[in-house]
mmCIF file of C-alpha atoms in Angstrom:
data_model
loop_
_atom_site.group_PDB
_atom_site.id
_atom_site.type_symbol
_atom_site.label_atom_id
_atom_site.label_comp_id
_atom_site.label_asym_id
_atom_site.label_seq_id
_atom_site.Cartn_x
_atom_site.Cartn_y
_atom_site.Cartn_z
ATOM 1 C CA UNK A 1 93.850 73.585 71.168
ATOM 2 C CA UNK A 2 94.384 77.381 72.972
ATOM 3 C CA UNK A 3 96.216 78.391 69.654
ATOM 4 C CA UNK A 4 93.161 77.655 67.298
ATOM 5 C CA UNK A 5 91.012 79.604 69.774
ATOM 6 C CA UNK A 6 93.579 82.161 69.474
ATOM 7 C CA UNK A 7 93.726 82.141 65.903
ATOM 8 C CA UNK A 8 90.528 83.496 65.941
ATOM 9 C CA UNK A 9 90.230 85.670 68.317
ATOM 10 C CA UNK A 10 89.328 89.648 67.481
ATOM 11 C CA UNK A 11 92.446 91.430 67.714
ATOM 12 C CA UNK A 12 90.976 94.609 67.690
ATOM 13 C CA UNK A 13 88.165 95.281 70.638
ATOM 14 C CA UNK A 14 85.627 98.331 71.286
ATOM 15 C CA UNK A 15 85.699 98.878 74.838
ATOM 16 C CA UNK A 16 84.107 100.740 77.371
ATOM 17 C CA UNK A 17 86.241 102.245 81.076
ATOM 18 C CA UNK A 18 84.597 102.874 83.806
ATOM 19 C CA UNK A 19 86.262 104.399 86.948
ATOM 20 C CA UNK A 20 83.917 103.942 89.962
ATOM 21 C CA UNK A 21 85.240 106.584 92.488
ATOM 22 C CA UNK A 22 83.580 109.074 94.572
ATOM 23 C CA UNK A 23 86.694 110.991 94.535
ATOM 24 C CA UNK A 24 88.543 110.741 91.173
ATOM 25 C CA UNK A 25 88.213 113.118 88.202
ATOM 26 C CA UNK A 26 89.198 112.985 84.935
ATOM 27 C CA UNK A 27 92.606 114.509 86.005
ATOM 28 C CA UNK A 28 93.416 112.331 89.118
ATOM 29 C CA UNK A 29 92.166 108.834 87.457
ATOM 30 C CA UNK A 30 95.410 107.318 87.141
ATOM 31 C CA UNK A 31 94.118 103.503 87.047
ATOM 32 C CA UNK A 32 91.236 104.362 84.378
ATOM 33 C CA UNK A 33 94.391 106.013 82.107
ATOM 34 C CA UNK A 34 96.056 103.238 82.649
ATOM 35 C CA UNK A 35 93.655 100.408 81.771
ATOM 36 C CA UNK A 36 92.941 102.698 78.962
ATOM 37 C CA UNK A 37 96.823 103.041 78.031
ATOM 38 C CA UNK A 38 97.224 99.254 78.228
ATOM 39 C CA UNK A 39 93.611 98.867 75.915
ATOM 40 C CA UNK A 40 95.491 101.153 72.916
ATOM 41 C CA UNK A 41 98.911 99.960 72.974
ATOM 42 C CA UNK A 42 97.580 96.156 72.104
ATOM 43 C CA UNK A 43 95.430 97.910 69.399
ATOM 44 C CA UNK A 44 91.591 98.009 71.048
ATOM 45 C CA UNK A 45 89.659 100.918 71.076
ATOM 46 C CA UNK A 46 88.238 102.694 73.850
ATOM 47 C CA UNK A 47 84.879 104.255 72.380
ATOM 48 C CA UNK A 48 83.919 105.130 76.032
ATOM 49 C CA UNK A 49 85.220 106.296 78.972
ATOM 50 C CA UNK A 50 83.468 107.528 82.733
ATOM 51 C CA UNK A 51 84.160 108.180 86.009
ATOM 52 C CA UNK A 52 81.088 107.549 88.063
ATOM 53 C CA UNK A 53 80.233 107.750 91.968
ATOM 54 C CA UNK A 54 80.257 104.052 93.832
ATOM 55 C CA UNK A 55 76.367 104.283 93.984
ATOM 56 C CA UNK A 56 74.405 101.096 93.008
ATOM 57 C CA UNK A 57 71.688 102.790 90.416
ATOM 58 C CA UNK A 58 74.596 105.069 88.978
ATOM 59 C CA UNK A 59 76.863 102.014 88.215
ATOM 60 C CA UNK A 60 73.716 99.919 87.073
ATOM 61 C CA UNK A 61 72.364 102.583 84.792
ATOM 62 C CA UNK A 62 75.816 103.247 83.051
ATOM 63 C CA UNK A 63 76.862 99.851 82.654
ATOM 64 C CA UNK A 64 73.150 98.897 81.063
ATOM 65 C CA UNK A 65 74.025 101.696 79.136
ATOM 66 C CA UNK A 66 77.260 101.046 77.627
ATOM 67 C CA UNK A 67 76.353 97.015 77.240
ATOM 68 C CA UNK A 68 73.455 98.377 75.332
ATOM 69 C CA UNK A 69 75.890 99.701 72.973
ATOM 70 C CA UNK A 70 75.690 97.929 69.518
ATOM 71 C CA UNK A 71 79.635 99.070 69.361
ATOM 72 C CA UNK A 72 81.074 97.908 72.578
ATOM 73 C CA UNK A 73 81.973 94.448 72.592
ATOM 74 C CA UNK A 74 83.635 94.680 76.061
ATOM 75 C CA UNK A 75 83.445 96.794 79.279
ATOM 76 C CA UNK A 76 86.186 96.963 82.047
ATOM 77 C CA UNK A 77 85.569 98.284 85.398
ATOM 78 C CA UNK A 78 88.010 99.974 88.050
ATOM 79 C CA UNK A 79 86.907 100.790 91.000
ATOM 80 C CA UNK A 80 84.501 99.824 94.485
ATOM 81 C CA UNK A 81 85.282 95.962 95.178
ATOM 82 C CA UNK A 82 86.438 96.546 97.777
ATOM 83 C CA UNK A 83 84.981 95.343 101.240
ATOM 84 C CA UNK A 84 83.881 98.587 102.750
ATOM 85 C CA UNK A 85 80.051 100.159 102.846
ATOM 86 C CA UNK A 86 80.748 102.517 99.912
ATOM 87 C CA UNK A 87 82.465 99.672 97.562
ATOM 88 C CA UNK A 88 79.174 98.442 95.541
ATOM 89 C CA UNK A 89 80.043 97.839 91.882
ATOM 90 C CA UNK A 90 79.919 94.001 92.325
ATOM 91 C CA UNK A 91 76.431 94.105 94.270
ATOM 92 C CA UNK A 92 75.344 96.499 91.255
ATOM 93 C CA UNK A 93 76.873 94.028 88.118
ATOM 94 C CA UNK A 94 76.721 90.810 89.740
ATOM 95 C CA UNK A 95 72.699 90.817 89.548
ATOM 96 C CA UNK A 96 73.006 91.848 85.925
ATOM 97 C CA UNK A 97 75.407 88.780 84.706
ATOM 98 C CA UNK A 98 73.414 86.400 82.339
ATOM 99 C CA UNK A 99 76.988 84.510 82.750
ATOM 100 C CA UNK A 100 79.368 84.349 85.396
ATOM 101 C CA UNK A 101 83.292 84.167 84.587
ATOM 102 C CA UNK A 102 84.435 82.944 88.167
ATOM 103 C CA UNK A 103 87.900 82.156 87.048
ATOM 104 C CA UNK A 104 88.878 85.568 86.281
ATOM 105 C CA UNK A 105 88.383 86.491 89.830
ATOM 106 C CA UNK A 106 89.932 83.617 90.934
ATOM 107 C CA UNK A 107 93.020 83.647 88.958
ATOM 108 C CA UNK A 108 93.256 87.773 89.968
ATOM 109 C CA UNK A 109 93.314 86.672 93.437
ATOM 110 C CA UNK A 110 95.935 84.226 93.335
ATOM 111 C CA UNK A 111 98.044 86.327 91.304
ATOM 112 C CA UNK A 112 97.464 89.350 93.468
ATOM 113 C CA UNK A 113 98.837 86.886 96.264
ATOM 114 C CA UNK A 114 101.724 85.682 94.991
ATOM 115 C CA UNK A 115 102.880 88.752 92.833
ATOM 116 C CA UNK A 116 100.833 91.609 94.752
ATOM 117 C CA UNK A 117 99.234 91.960 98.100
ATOM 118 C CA UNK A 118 99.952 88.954 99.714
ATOM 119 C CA UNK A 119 97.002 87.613 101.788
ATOM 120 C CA UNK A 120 95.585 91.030 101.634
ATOM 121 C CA UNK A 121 94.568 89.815 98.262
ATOM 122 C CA UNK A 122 91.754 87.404 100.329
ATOM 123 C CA UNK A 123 89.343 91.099 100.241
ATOM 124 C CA UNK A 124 89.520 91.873 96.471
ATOM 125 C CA UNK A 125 86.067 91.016 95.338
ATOM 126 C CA UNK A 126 87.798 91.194 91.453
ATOM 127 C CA UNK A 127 84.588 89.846 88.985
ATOM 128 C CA UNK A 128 83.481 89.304 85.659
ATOM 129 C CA UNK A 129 81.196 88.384 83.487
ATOM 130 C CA UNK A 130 78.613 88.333 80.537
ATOM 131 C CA UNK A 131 76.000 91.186 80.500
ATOM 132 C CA UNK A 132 73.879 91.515 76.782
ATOM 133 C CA UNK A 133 76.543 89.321 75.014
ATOM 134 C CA UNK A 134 79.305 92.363 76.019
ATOM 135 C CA UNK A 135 82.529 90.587 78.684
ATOM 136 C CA UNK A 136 82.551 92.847 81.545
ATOM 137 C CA UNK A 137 85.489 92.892 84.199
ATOM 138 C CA UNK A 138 85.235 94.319 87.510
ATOM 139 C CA UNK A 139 89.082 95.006 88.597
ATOM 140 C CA UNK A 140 89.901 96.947 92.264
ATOM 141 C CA UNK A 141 90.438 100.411 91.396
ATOM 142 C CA UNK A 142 94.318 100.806 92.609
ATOM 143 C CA UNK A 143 97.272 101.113 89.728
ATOM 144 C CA UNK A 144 98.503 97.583 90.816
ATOM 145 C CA UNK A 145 95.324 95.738 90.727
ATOM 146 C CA UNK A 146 94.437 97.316 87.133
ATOM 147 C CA UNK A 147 98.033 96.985 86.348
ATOM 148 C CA UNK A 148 98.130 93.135 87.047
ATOM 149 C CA UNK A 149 94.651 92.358 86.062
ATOM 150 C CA UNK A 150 95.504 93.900 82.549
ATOM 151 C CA UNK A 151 98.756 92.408 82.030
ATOM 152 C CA UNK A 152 98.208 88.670 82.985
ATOM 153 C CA UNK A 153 94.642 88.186 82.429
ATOM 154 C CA UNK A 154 92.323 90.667 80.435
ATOM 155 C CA UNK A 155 95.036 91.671 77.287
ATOM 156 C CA UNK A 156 95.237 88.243 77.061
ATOM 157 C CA UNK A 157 92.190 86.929 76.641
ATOM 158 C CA UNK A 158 90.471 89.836 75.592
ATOM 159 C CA UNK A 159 89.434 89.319 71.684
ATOM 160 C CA UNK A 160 89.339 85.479 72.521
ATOM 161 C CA UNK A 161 86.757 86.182 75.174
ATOM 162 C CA UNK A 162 85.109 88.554 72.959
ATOM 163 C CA UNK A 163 85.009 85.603 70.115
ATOM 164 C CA UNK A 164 83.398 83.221 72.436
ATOM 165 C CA UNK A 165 80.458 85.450 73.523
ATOM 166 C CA UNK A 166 79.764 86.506 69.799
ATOM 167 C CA UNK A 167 80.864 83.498 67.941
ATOM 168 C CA UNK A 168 76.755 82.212 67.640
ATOM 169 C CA UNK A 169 74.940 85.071 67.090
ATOM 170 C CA UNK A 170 73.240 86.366 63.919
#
């Protein structure tokens, strides 16, 4: 049954990066290269790409913006899930789901255990989710986080995903 899904999943997907940092630039964003690195070697596209502070409205306003998109079909965040004061991006995107994907946390969290972090994997606050028919993931911001999220979870599912949230529109 997960082949004939996969049959038909896009194998080519317009994507958005966002790196939520109050620190990084352009130069020093080493996990939004990489997510974007991983993106164009399995043949998406990456038609956007910012690094924006960890402020609720800022995060809120760009992602509406970039969902809004009638080209991206996907958006994948780095960046401020974290448990301390400044992390915010999943008190700014969770409000803004019109679906939840728990699993994808879930299965980021046990992989981060057993490959990872160990039980320091307990405060990743790793989400996604549906916002304006576009699959948005929320991934911690460090190299290994966006490293292991991309390998055994997003890549894999990506176009499939992507398929599933288009497949019954117009």
């Amino acid at each position: 049954m997960l082949k004939n899904h996969r049959q038909h999943a896009k194998h080519s997907v317009k994507c958005a990066v966002i790196t939520v940092s109050d620190t990084r630039t352009k130069e020093t964003d080493k996990s939004g290269k990489l997510m974007i690195e991983f993106l164009e070697s399995n043949g998406h596209m990456v038609l956007q790409y910012n690094i924006i502070p960890d402020e609720k409205t800022i995060i809120q306003e760009t992602v509406k913006g970039v969902t809004s998109s009638s080209d991206v079909e996907a958006v994948l965040i780095n960046g401020g899930t974290g448990i301390s004061s400044r992390d915010v991006t999943v008190e700014a995107i969770l409000p803004m789901f019109d679906k939840q994907i728990p699993g994808f946390g879930e299965l980021f969290r046990m992989l981060s255990y057993q490959l990872d972090i160990g039980s320091a994997s307990m405060l990743s606050r790793a989400i996604a989710g549906v916002i304006n028919n576009k699959i948005v993931f929320s991934t911690p911001g460090s190299r290994g986080a966006v490293e292991l999220a991309m390998e055994k979870l997003i890549l894999n599912e990506l176009g499939h995903a992507v398929r599933e949230v288009t497949k019954d529109l117009l």
